[in-house]
Amino acid sequence: MSGKNINVSLKIWRQDGPKTVGSFAEYKISISPDASFLEMLDEINNDLESKNQIPIAFESDCREGICGTCGLVINGQPHGPIPKIATCQLHMRNFKDGDPIWIEPFRAKAFPIIKDLVVDRSGFDEILQTGGYISINTGGVPDANAIPISKDIASLAMDAAACIGCGACVAACKNASAMLFVSAKVSQYALLPQGQPERSQRVQSMVAKMDELGFGSCTNTYACEAECPKGISVTNIARMNRDYIKASVTSNSVE
Amino acid sequence: MSWFNTFFNSSIGKKLFMGITGISLILFLKFHLINNLSLFGGPEIFNTVVKNLESIKPLVRVIEVVLALIFLIHIFNGIRLWIENKKARPVKYAVNGSSKNSTIYSRTMAQTGSIIFIFLVIHLRTFWMSFNSIGVVGIEEHKYYEFVASTFLDPIYSGFYVFAMILLGLHLNHGFQSVFQTFGWTHKKYTPIINVIGTIYSIFVAIAFASIPIYFLFIQGGK
Ligand code: SF4
Ligand code: FES
């Protein structure tokens, strides 16, 4: 245990529902520096409930940085000030006594607020449904190593597949663009032999869906990469650009 | 052609056309700069350069039309991206953390671009129109150098010129490497080199263009 509690004052976004107007509410708490950020919010909620007040709505599931459910904008940064971690991996020891902490939901037209800090990220699911799959043959179980894949390529694909779909890239981007997420999903298939049959159709459908859902256009500020908890690289965006341009220019479809 | 429409209007398509027009303008700037630097050679050299350009007028006209088109696409797409991207985040953050995750010049392309556009309009009005004897501001028979020199004696005019060139440098610094990312040309070996070349090029272009008003205002004018 690393000693004394710290006192922080929080400004947290409260909004009753999707259509209502939200505003910041102030809370003060004395908390152990060993507590995680979400435990700190749990404490506030316990306190609110004990006073018969409505707790703050926020999302979390695994609390170990693998599910992508959590996601808060803390002092203007998605997942807080520490790079390459999710909100659930952030600890109060990263804040100093007396620090003001602003907590806001991810803000984007394509991520409408459901309540307080909870936003609707089902747009990501819709994008995945348009192309996040591969064709496989039915029949006997194929040998795991039947298709040779070089270590380099396998690693790149794995790096792309590390995306947990949290949406911090959208939250960080000044244009609320989903390019980093979509490019990670496009890349994880495009890099591997198994992803080739749908390669060009996939990138076209996923980009079309992304645009349709009202995410902004990428202007290469690379804020997404800086805030991504999984360190997804913007080279995935370059790969997606390349694939999309190639697919659009060379495909036989004139529609 | 509906595939082209879809492509052109997709987020990646808009970005691609921003990049193609951007890199064309970067290339154009290089030629423009070489011509400008001949001002340092004195009246004779500069006036001859302009006269030589006069002698290939039809070709110059064609290039000007193409350039105008490129500019229009770049500006039109830029404005469209700016408006659409604003709409993608209708409610702003109370705390803006963008300085912690991105560079200022990458976030202010619309702002630097707008001021460069204002500069361009003034610039065309002063120089392009006069050199082509359009409107009231005529130039005495082939005295181009003298016209440039007297224009830059105005400190406000020269000051704005220098200011616009600094913004141009910032705009190019983001734009240059951005083009390669947009085209999908990234590579572990070459991307860092491209970034460095982009920055050097931008600084060079800004300094070289800005050196001209500074030269006329302080060195020539100071005599
Ligand atoms: S790319 Fe990174 S920030 Fe974006 S959804 Fe995936 S893990 Fe989250
Ligand atoms: S709760 Fe699962 S990643 Fe944070």
Short mmCIF file of C-alpha atoms and ligand atoms in Angstrom, two decimals:
data_model
loop_
_atom_site.label_atom_id
_atom_site.label_comp_id
_atom_site.label_asym_id
_atom_site.label_seq_id
_atom_site.Cartn_x
_atom_site.Cartn_y
_atom_site.Cartn_z
CA MET A 1 0.00 0.00 0.00
CA SER A 2 1.45 3.29 -0.94
CA GLY A 3 0.14 5.40 1.84
CA LYS A 4 -2.00 8.43 2.12
CA ASN A 5 -5.26 9.06 0.38
CA ILE A 6 -5.41 11.79 -2.20
CA ASN A 7 -8.21 14.30 -2.52
CA VAL A 8 -9.49 14.97 -5.98
CA SER A 9 -12.32 17.06 -7.25
CA LEU A 10 -14.18 15.68 -10.20
CA LYS A 11 -16.33 17.28 -12.84
CA ILE A 12 -18.40 14.53 -14.37
CA TRP A 13 -20.77 14.76 -17.33
CA ARG A 14 -24.33 13.87 -16.33
CA GLN A 15 -27.02 13.43 -18.93
CA ASP A 16 -30.34 11.67 -18.25
CA GLY A 17 -30.91 10.33 -21.72
CA PRO A 18 -30.09 10.61 -25.41
CA LYS A 19 -32.39 13.57 -25.97
CA THR A 20 -31.83 15.55 -22.80
CA VAL A 21 -29.31 18.30 -22.27
CA GLY A 22 -26.36 17.29 -20.12
CA SER A 23 -24.06 19.24 -17.86
CA PHE A 24 -21.14 18.75 -15.50
CA ALA A 25 -21.73 17.83 -11.88
CA GLU A 26 -19.08 18.24 -9.21
CA TYR A 27 -17.95 15.51 -6.86
CA LYS A 28 -15.18 15.36 -4.29
CA ILE A 29 -13.56 12.21 -3.03
CA SER A 30 -10.68 11.11 -0.86
CA ILE A 31 -9.25 7.95 -2.38
CA SER A 32 -6.28 5.61 -2.05
CA PRO A 33 -3.68 6.09 -4.79
CA ASP A 34 -3.80 2.32 -5.27
CA ALA A 35 -7.42 2.45 -6.37
CA SER A 36 -8.09 2.15 -10.06
CA PHE A 37 -9.89 4.96 -11.80
CA LEU A 38 -13.04 2.88 -12.16
CA GLU A 39 -12.90 1.82 -8.50
CA MET A 40 -12.85 5.48 -7.67
CA LEU A 41 -16.04 5.93 -9.70
CA ASP A 42 -17.51 2.84 -7.99
CA GLU A 43 -16.87 4.51 -4.65
CA ILE A 44 -18.64 7.66 -5.75
CA ASN A 45 -21.55 5.57 -6.96
CA ASN A 46 -21.75 3.66 -3.66
CA ASP A 47 -21.89 6.95 -1.91
CA LEU A 48 -24.56 8.30 -4.27
CA GLU A 49 -26.67 5.17 -3.83
CA SER A 50 -26.39 5.31 -0.08
CA LYS A 51 -27.83 8.81 -0.32
CA ASN A 52 -30.59 7.54 -2.59
CA GLN A 53 -29.23 9.44 -5.55
CA ILE A 54 -28.89 8.12 -9.10
CA PRO A 55 -25.42 6.65 -9.68
CA ILE A 56 -23.25 7.74 -12.57
CA ALA A 57 -23.70 5.51 -15.60
CA PHE A 58 -20.42 4.31 -17.08
CA GLU A 59 -19.36 1.12 -18.81
CA SER A 60 -16.83 -1.55 -17.97
CA ASP A 61 -16.52 -5.28 -18.20
CA CYS A 62 -13.17 -7.06 -18.06
CA ARG A 63 -11.33 -4.31 -16.18
CA GLU A 64 -8.05 -5.61 -17.54
CA GLY A 65 -7.78 -3.83 -20.84
CA ILE A 66 -8.98 -6.54 -23.19
CA CYS A 67 -12.69 -6.05 -23.85
CA GLY A 68 -12.85 -2.43 -25.00
CA THR A 69 -15.99 -1.67 -23.02
CA CYS A 70 -14.64 1.06 -20.80
CA GLY A 71 -13.76 4.39 -22.27
CA LEU A 72 -13.88 7.81 -20.72
CA VAL A 73 -12.36 11.07 -21.79
CA ILE A 74 -10.31 12.19 -18.82
CA ASN A 75 -9.03 15.77 -18.90
CA GLY A 76 -9.47 15.83 -22.65
CA GLN A 77 -7.72 12.54 -23.34
CA PRO A 78 -9.54 9.30 -24.14
CA HIS A 79 -8.49 6.67 -21.57
CA GLY A 80 -6.67 9.36 -19.60
CA PRO A 81 -3.14 10.68 -19.51
CA ILE A 82 -1.13 7.45 -19.64
CA PRO A 83 -0.41 6.10 -23.14
CA LYS A 84 -1.34 2.60 -24.27
CA ILE A 85 -3.73 1.67 -21.51
CA ALA A 86 -7.50 1.51 -21.26
CA THR A 87 -9.45 3.52 -18.69
CA CYS A 88 -9.80 0.42 -16.52
CA GLN A 89 -6.00 0.13 -16.28
CA LEU A 90 -5.54 3.68 -15.07
CA HIS A 91 -4.77 4.18 -11.39
CA MET A 92 -5.31 7.11 -9.09
CA ARG A 93 -1.59 7.26 -8.37
CA ASN A 94 -1.27 9.04 -11.70
CA PHE A 95 -3.12 12.02 -10.25
CA LYS A 96 -1.85 14.44 -7.67
CA ASP A 97 -3.61 15.57 -4.54
CA GLY A 98 -6.00 18.38 -5.38
CA ASP A 99 -5.93 17.72 -9.13
CA PRO A 100 -9.14 18.67 -10.89
CA ILE A 101 -10.37 15.81 -13.07
CA TRP A 102 -12.86 16.30 -15.89
CA ILE A 103 -14.64 13.18 -17.04
CA GLU A 104 -16.57 13.27 -20.29
CA PRO A 105 -18.10 10.66 -22.57
CA PHE A 106 -16.66 9.93 -26.02
CA ARG A 107 -18.13 12.63 -28.19
CA ALA A 108 -19.06 11.96 -31.79
CA LYS A 109 -22.20 12.19 -33.88
CA ALA A 110 -21.82 8.49 -34.64
CA PHE A 111 -21.53 7.67 -30.90
CA PRO A 112 -24.75 9.13 -29.45
CA ILE A 113 -24.90 9.39 -25.67
CA ILE A 114 -27.21 6.89 -24.01
CA LYS A 115 -26.81 8.14 -20.46
CA ASP A 116 -24.11 10.04 -18.57
CA LEU A 117 -20.81 8.55 -19.74
CA VAL A 118 -22.28 5.68 -21.74
CA VAL A 119 -22.31 6.04 -25.52
CA ASP A 120 -23.78 3.86 -28.23
CA ARG A 121 -20.91 2.32 -30.20
CA SER A 122 -23.03 -0.10 -32.21
CA GLY A 123 -21.82 1.70 -35.33
CA PHE A 124 -18.61 -0.30 -34.97
CA ASP A 125 -20.64 -3.53 -35.01
CA GLU A 126 -22.43 -2.39 -38.15
CA ILE A 127 -19.09 -1.73 -39.84
CA LEU A 128 -17.85 -5.18 -38.85
CA GLN A 129 -21.00 -6.82 -40.18
CA THR A 130 -20.33 -5.44 -43.64
CA GLY A 131 -16.92 -7.06 -44.00
CA GLY A 132 -15.36 -8.40 -40.84
CA TYR A 133 -15.45 -12.04 -41.86
CA ILE A 134 -13.71 -14.52 -44.15
CA SER A 135 -14.94 -17.37 -46.32
CA ILE A 136 -13.89 -20.81 -45.18
CA ASN A 137 -14.50 -24.22 -46.63
CA THR A 138 -16.67 -26.60 -44.72
CA GLY A 139 -15.55 -30.19 -44.35
CA GLY A 140 -12.74 -31.79 -42.43
CA VAL A 141 -10.64 -29.77 -40.03
CA PRO A 142 -7.74 -28.30 -42.02
CA ASP A 143 -4.20 -28.70 -40.76
CA ALA A 144 -3.30 -25.65 -38.71
CA ASN A 145 -0.09 -25.03 -40.59
CA ALA A 146 -1.28 -25.89 -44.10
CA ILE A 147 -0.86 -22.29 -45.27
CA PRO A 148 2.63 -20.94 -44.63
CA ILE A 149 2.65 -17.38 -43.27
CA SER A 150 5.87 -15.57 -42.47
CA LYS A 151 6.45 -14.49 -38.90
CA ASP A 152 6.65 -10.81 -39.92
CA ILE A 153 3.28 -10.89 -41.61
CA ALA A 154 1.69 -12.89 -38.83
CA SER A 155 2.96 -10.35 -36.31
CA LEU A 156 1.65 -7.40 -38.29
CA ALA A 157 -1.75 -9.07 -38.57
CA MET A 158 -1.69 -9.81 -34.86
CA ASP A 159 -0.79 -6.19 -34.07
CA ALA A 160 -3.79 -5.04 -36.10
CA ALA A 161 -6.03 -7.64 -34.48
CA ALA A 162 -5.07 -6.28 -31.06
CA CYS A 163 -7.66 -3.54 -31.56
CA ILE A 164 -10.30 -3.94 -28.86
CA GLY A 165 -12.89 -1.78 -30.60
CA CYS A 166 -13.07 0.72 -27.76
CA GLY A 167 -13.62 3.77 -29.94
CA ALA A 168 -10.94 5.94 -28.35
CA CYS A 169 -9.56 6.69 -31.80
CA VAL A 170 -12.88 8.27 -32.76
CA ALA A 171 -13.01 10.14 -29.46
CA ALA A 172 -9.48 11.48 -29.88
CA CYS A 173 -9.74 12.52 -33.52
CA LYS A 174 -10.67 16.14 -34.07
CA ASN A 175 -12.79 14.92 -36.98
CA ALA A 176 -14.33 11.99 -35.06
CA SER A 177 -12.99 9.70 -37.76
CA ALA A 178 -13.08 5.94 -37.32
CA MET A 179 -10.20 5.29 -39.70
CA LEU A 180 -7.88 3.68 -37.16
CA PHE A 181 -10.47 1.17 -36.01
CA VAL A 182 -11.64 0.32 -39.52
CA SER A 183 -8.10 0.11 -40.85
CA ALA A 184 -7.12 -2.27 -38.06
CA LYS A 185 -10.03 -4.52 -38.94
CA VAL A 186 -9.33 -4.29 -42.66
CA SER A 187 -5.64 -4.98 -42.11
CA GLN A 188 -5.97 -8.00 -39.88
CA TYR A 189 -7.64 -9.79 -42.80
CA ALA A 190 -5.85 -8.11 -45.69
CA LEU A 191 -2.47 -9.22 -44.38
CA LEU A 192 -3.31 -12.90 -44.24
CA PRO A 193 -3.94 -15.37 -47.08
CA GLN A 194 -7.29 -16.31 -45.57
CA GLY A 195 -8.51 -12.75 -46.00
CA GLN A 196 -7.77 -12.46 -49.72
CA PRO A 197 -11.05 -13.64 -51.32
CA GLU A 198 -13.04 -10.71 -49.92
CA ARG A 199 -10.15 -8.27 -49.72
CA SER A 200 -11.37 -5.58 -52.10
CA GLN A 201 -15.06 -6.02 -51.44
CA ARG A 202 -14.38 -5.86 -47.71
CA VAL A 203 -12.52 -2.57 -47.72
CA GLN A 204 -15.11 -0.95 -49.97
CA SER A 205 -18.09 -2.04 -47.87
CA MET A 206 -16.49 -1.18 -44.56
CA VAL A 207 -15.43 2.29 -45.71
CA ALA A 208 -18.87 2.93 -47.23
CA LYS A 209 -20.54 1.95 -43.95
CA MET A 210 -18.13 4.07 -41.93
CA ASP A 211 -18.93 7.12 -44.07
CA GLU A 212 -22.66 6.43 -43.98
CA LEU A 213 -22.68 6.33 -40.17
CA GLY A 214 -21.42 9.90 -39.95
CA PHE A 215 -17.85 9.42 -38.79
CA GLY A 216 -15.64 12.26 -40.01
CA SER A 217 -12.89 12.12 -42.61
CA CYS A 218 -9.30 11.46 -41.64
CA THR A 219 -6.89 14.38 -42.02
CA ASN A 220 -3.79 12.57 -40.77
CA THR A 221 -3.35 14.29 -37.42
CA TYR A 222 -2.47 10.88 -35.89
CA ALA A 223 -4.19 11.72 -32.60
CA CYS A 224 -5.81 8.27 -32.84
CA GLU A 225 -2.52 6.41 -32.69
CA ALA A 226 -1.36 8.51 -29.74
CA GLU A 227 -4.48 7.71 -27.72
CA CYS A 228 -5.12 4.10 -28.76
CA PRO A 229 -4.81 1.80 -25.73
CA LYS A 230 -3.43 -0.94 -27.95
CA GLY A 231 -0.96 1.19 -29.86
CA ILE A 232 -2.56 0.43 -33.22
CA SER A 233 -0.33 2.07 -35.83
CA VAL A 234 -1.49 4.57 -38.45
CA THR A 235 0.37 2.48 -41.02
CA ASN A 236 -2.82 0.41 -40.96
CA ILE A 237 -4.64 3.49 -42.25
CA ALA A 238 -2.08 3.77 -45.05
CA ARG A 239 -2.68 0.11 -45.91
CA MET A 240 -6.43 0.68 -45.96
CA ASN A 241 -6.05 3.78 -48.17
CA ARG A 242 -3.95 1.75 -50.58
CA ASP A 243 -6.42 -1.13 -50.63
CA TYR A 244 -9.42 1.15 -50.99
CA ILE A 245 -7.90 3.16 -53.84
CA LYS A 246 -6.82 0.00 -55.60
CA ALA A 247 -10.20 -1.67 -55.12
CA SER A 248 -12.11 1.37 -56.35
CA VAL A 249 -9.94 1.92 -59.39
CA THR A 250 -9.44 -1.66 -60.50
CA SER A 251 -12.65 -3.46 -59.61
CA ASN A 252 -15.01 -4.31 -62.44
CA SER A 253 -17.97 -2.80 -60.68
CA VAL A 254 -19.11 0.43 -62.32
CA GLU A 255 -21.76 1.16 -59.71
CA MET B 1 -19.31 6.90 -63.80
CA SER B 2 -21.22 6.40 -60.59
CA TRP B 3 -18.30 4.41 -59.20
CA PHE B 4 -16.18 7.49 -59.62
CA ASN B 5 -18.73 9.57 -57.74
CA THR B 6 -18.77 7.08 -54.90
CA PHE B 7 -14.99 7.05 -54.88
CA PHE B 8 -14.57 10.82 -55.09
CA ASN B 9 -17.12 11.42 -52.33
CA SER B 10 -15.88 8.72 -49.97
CA SER B 11 -13.79 9.84 -47.03
CA ILE B 12 -10.70 8.25 -48.56
CA GLY B 13 -11.48 9.65 -52.02
CA LYS B 14 -11.74 13.21 -50.70
CA LYS B 15 -8.44 12.75 -48.94
CA LEU B 16 -6.84 11.33 -52.08
CA PHE B 17 -7.90 14.32 -54.17
CA MET B 18 -6.66 16.61 -51.42
CA GLY B 19 -3.34 14.81 -51.69
CA ILE B 20 -3.08 14.77 -55.49
CA THR B 21 -3.89 18.45 -55.78
CA GLY B 22 -1.68 19.23 -52.80
CA ILE B 23 1.39 17.54 -54.22
CA SER B 24 0.78 19.23 -57.60
CA LEU B 25 0.71 22.59 -55.87
CA ILE B 26 3.89 21.71 -54.00
CA LEU B 27 5.57 20.96 -57.32
CA PHE B 28 4.26 24.18 -58.82
CA LEU B 29 5.64 26.17 -55.89
CA LYS B 30 9.09 24.91 -56.72
CA PHE B 31 8.97 26.39 -60.22
CA HIS B 32 7.42 29.59 -58.95
CA LEU B 33 10.19 29.91 -56.40
CA ILE B 34 12.97 29.39 -58.93
CA ASN B 35 11.53 32.23 -61.01
CA ASN B 36 11.20 34.46 -57.97
CA LEU B 37 14.74 33.88 -56.84
CA SER B 38 15.96 35.37 -60.11
CA LEU B 39 14.98 38.70 -58.51
CA PHE B 40 18.23 38.45 -56.59
CA GLY B 41 20.03 38.57 -59.91
CA GLY B 42 18.95 42.17 -60.38
CA PRO B 43 16.60 43.93 -62.82
CA GLU B 44 18.09 42.58 -66.01
CA ILE B 45 17.90 38.92 -65.16
CA PHE B 46 14.45 39.09 -63.64
CA ASN B 47 12.99 41.17 -66.46
CA THR B 48 14.41 38.73 -68.99
CA VAL B 49 12.90 35.78 -67.12
CA VAL B 50 9.49 37.45 -67.20
CA LYS B 51 9.91 38.37 -70.86
CA ASN B 52 10.81 34.79 -71.67
CA LEU B 53 7.63 33.66 -69.96
CA GLU B 54 5.76 36.24 -72.04
CA SER B 55 7.08 34.66 -75.19
CA ILE B 56 5.49 31.32 -74.31
CA LYS B 57 2.23 32.93 -73.28
CA PRO B 58 -0.14 30.28 -74.71
CA LEU B 59 1.61 27.56 -72.72
CA VAL B 60 1.60 29.72 -69.60
CA ARG B 61 -2.13 30.28 -70.06
CA VAL B 62 -2.80 26.54 -70.25
CA ILE B 63 -0.75 25.95 -67.12
CA GLU B 64 -2.62 28.74 -65.36
CA VAL B 65 -5.98 27.18 -66.17
CA VAL B 66 -4.83 23.77 -64.94
CA LEU B 67 -3.42 25.38 -61.80
CA ALA B 68 -6.66 27.23 -61.17
CA LEU B 69 -8.58 23.96 -61.45
CA ILE B 70 -6.20 22.23 -59.08
CA PHE B 71 -6.55 25.08 -56.59
CA LEU B 72 -10.33 24.99 -56.85
CA ILE B 73 -10.49 21.25 -56.18
CA HIS B 74 -8.09 21.63 -53.27
CA ILE B 75 -10.05 24.52 -51.78
CA PHE B 76 -13.48 23.03 -52.48
CA ASN B 77 -12.52 19.70 -50.93
CA GLY B 78 -10.81 21.42 -48.03
CA ILE B 79 -13.88 23.46 -47.16
CA ARG B 80 -16.11 20.44 -47.57
CA LEU B 81 -13.92 18.32 -45.28
CA TRP B 82 -13.84 21.09 -42.72
CA ILE B 83 -17.63 21.46 -42.63
CA GLU B 84 -18.31 17.72 -42.61
CA ASN B 85 -15.71 17.07 -39.95
CA LYS B 86 -17.19 19.76 -37.72
CA LYS B 87 -20.56 18.03 -38.07
CA ALA B 88 -19.05 14.69 -37.04
CA ARG B 89 -18.60 16.09 -33.52
CA PRO B 90 -21.62 18.30 -32.79
CA VAL B 91 -20.87 18.64 -29.05
CA LYS B 92 -17.34 19.72 -28.24
CA TYR B 93 -15.26 18.54 -25.32
CA ALA B 94 -15.11 20.81 -22.29
CA VAL B 95 -11.40 20.07 -21.94
CA ASN B 96 -9.50 19.98 -25.19
CA GLY B 97 -6.62 17.54 -24.92
CA SER B 98 -5.55 17.66 -28.55
CA SER B 99 -2.24 19.36 -27.79
CA LYS B 100 -1.22 16.15 -26.03
CA ASN B 101 -1.82 13.86 -28.97
CA SER B 102 -1.21 15.79 -32.18
CA THR B 103 0.77 18.68 -33.62
CA ILE B 104 -0.75 22.12 -33.93
CA TYR B 105 -0.02 22.44 -37.65
CA SER B 106 -1.78 19.15 -38.40
CA ARG B 107 -4.89 20.42 -36.64
CA THR B 108 -4.95 23.87 -38.23
CA MET B 109 -4.78 23.04 -41.93
CA ALA B 110 -8.11 24.79 -42.54
CA GLN B 111 -7.00 27.93 -40.73
CA THR B 112 -3.55 28.16 -42.32
CA GLY B 113 -5.14 27.28 -45.66
CA SER B 114 -7.71 30.07 -45.37
CA ILE B 115 -5.09 32.72 -44.65
CA ILE B 116 -2.95 31.42 -47.51
CA PHE B 117 -6.04 31.74 -49.72
CA ILE B 118 -6.52 35.38 -48.70
CA PHE B 119 -2.85 35.94 -49.40
CA LEU B 120 -3.25 34.28 -52.80
CA VAL B 121 -6.10 36.61 -53.80
CA ILE B 122 -4.10 39.71 -52.80
CA HIS B 123 -1.00 38.27 -54.45
CA LEU B 124 -2.78 37.61 -57.74
CA ARG B 125 -4.32 41.06 -57.68
CA THR B 126 -0.95 42.75 -57.12
CA PHE B 127 1.36 40.73 -59.30
CA TRP B 128 -0.51 38.51 -61.70
CA MET B 129 -2.95 41.21 -62.75
CA SER B 130 -0.23 43.85 -63.10
CA PHE B 131 2.14 41.60 -64.99
CA ASN B 132 -0.67 40.77 -67.36
CA SER B 133 -1.80 44.41 -67.53
CA ILE B 134 -5.29 43.62 -66.36
CA GLY B 135 -7.20 46.44 -64.70
CA VAL B 136 -5.84 49.74 -63.53
CA VAL B 137 -2.43 48.86 -62.19
CA GLY B 138 -0.29 48.91 -65.27
CA ILE B 139 3.45 48.42 -65.39
CA GLU B 140 5.71 50.61 -67.40
CA GLU B 141 7.15 48.81 -70.39
CA HIS B 142 8.87 45.66 -69.05
CA LYS B 143 9.80 47.24 -65.74
CA TYR B 144 8.76 44.17 -63.76
CA TYR B 145 11.65 44.22 -61.35
CA GLU B 146 11.08 47.85 -60.48
CA PHE B 147 7.40 47.12 -59.86
CA VAL B 148 8.21 44.28 -57.47
CA ALA B 149 10.79 46.37 -55.66
CA SER B 150 8.44 49.30 -55.10
CA THR B 151 5.58 47.02 -53.99
CA PHE B 152 7.66 45.47 -51.25
CA LEU B 153 8.67 48.85 -49.90
CA ASP B 154 5.30 48.88 -48.16
CA PRO B 155 6.04 47.36 -44.73
CA ILE B 156 2.44 46.22 -44.18
CA TYR B 157 2.35 44.46 -47.53
CA SER B 158 5.71 42.81 -46.94
CA GLY B 159 4.81 41.95 -43.35
CA PHE B 160 1.67 40.13 -44.41
CA TYR B 161 3.64 38.41 -47.16
CA VAL B 162 6.18 37.07 -44.67
CA PHE B 163 3.42 36.03 -42.25
CA ALA B 164 1.61 34.14 -45.01
CA MET B 165 4.84 32.38 -45.99
CA ILE B 166 5.36 31.15 -42.43
CA LEU B 167 1.84 29.71 -42.47
CA LEU B 168 2.55 28.21 -45.88
CA GLY B 169 5.56 26.46 -44.37
CA LEU B 170 3.42 25.00 -41.58
CA HIS B 171 0.74 23.98 -44.07
CA LEU B 172 3.31 22.24 -46.28
CA ASN B 173 5.00 20.55 -43.37
CA HIS B 174 1.82 18.66 -42.60
CA GLY B 175 0.75 18.36 -46.21
CA PHE B 176 3.96 16.86 -47.55
CA GLN B 177 4.11 13.75 -45.36
CA SER B 178 0.33 13.56 -45.35
CA VAL B 179 0.28 12.96 -49.09
CA PHE B 180 2.38 9.83 -48.69
CA GLN B 181 0.20 8.50 -45.90
CA THR B 182 -2.90 9.15 -47.99
CA PHE B 183 -1.53 7.37 -51.02
CA GLY B 184 -0.68 4.48 -48.72
CA TRP B 185 3.03 4.92 -49.28
CA THR B 186 4.36 4.26 -45.83
CA HIS B 187 7.38 2.18 -45.11
CA LYS B 188 9.53 1.63 -42.06
CA LYS B 189 12.64 2.60 -44.00
CA TYR B 190 11.38 5.51 -46.06
CA THR B 191 8.66 7.23 -44.03
CA PRO B 192 11.10 8.82 -41.55
CA ILE B 193 13.17 10.10 -44.48
CA ILE B 194 10.07 11.51 -46.17
CA ASN B 195 9.11 13.31 -42.97
CA VAL B 196 12.53 14.92 -42.72
CA ILE B 197 12.55 15.90 -46.40
CA GLY B 198 9.06 17.39 -45.98
CA THR B 199 10.13 19.51 -43.06
CA ILE B 200 13.32 20.71 -44.73
CA TYR B 201 11.41 21.49 -47.93
CA SER B 202 8.75 23.44 -46.03
CA ILE B 203 11.26 25.48 -44.09
CA PHE B 204 13.24 26.15 -47.25
CA VAL B 205 10.18 27.23 -49.25
CA ALA B 206 8.96 29.53 -46.47
CA ILE B 207 12.36 31.15 -45.96
CA ALA B 208 13.12 31.46 -49.65
CA PHE B 209 9.81 33.12 -50.53
CA ALA B 210 9.89 35.35 -47.46
CA SER B 211 13.46 36.44 -48.19
CA ILE B 212 12.28 38.42 -51.20
CA PRO B 213 10.08 41.02 -49.45
CA ILE B 214 12.62 41.17 -46.63
CA TYR B 215 15.41 41.85 -49.14
CA PHE B 216 13.53 44.65 -50.86
CA LEU B 217 12.21 46.21 -47.68
CA PHE B 218 15.39 46.25 -45.64
CA ILE B 219 18.34 45.89 -47.95
CA GLN B 220 17.20 47.56 -51.16
CA GLY B 221 14.85 50.01 -49.44
CA GLY B 222 17.41 50.80 -46.76
CA LYS B 223 19.87 52.10 -49.34
S1 SF4 C 1 -7.90 1.31 -32.98
FE1 SF4 C 1 -7.27 1.52 -30.81
S2 SF4 C 1 -8.51 3.26 -30.10
FE2 SF4 C 1 -9.46 2.56 -31.98
S3 SF4 C 1 -11.02 1.11 -31.38
FE3 SF4 C 1 -9.16 -0.09 -31.77
S4 SF4 C 1 -8.16 -0.25 -29.80
FE4 SF4 C 1 -9.66 1.40 -29.57
S1 FES C 2 -13.21 -2.80 -19.02
FE1 FES C 2 -12.48 -4.14 -20.55
S2 FES C 2 -10.98 -2.90 -21.52
FE2 FES C 2 -11.56 -1.67 -19.84
#
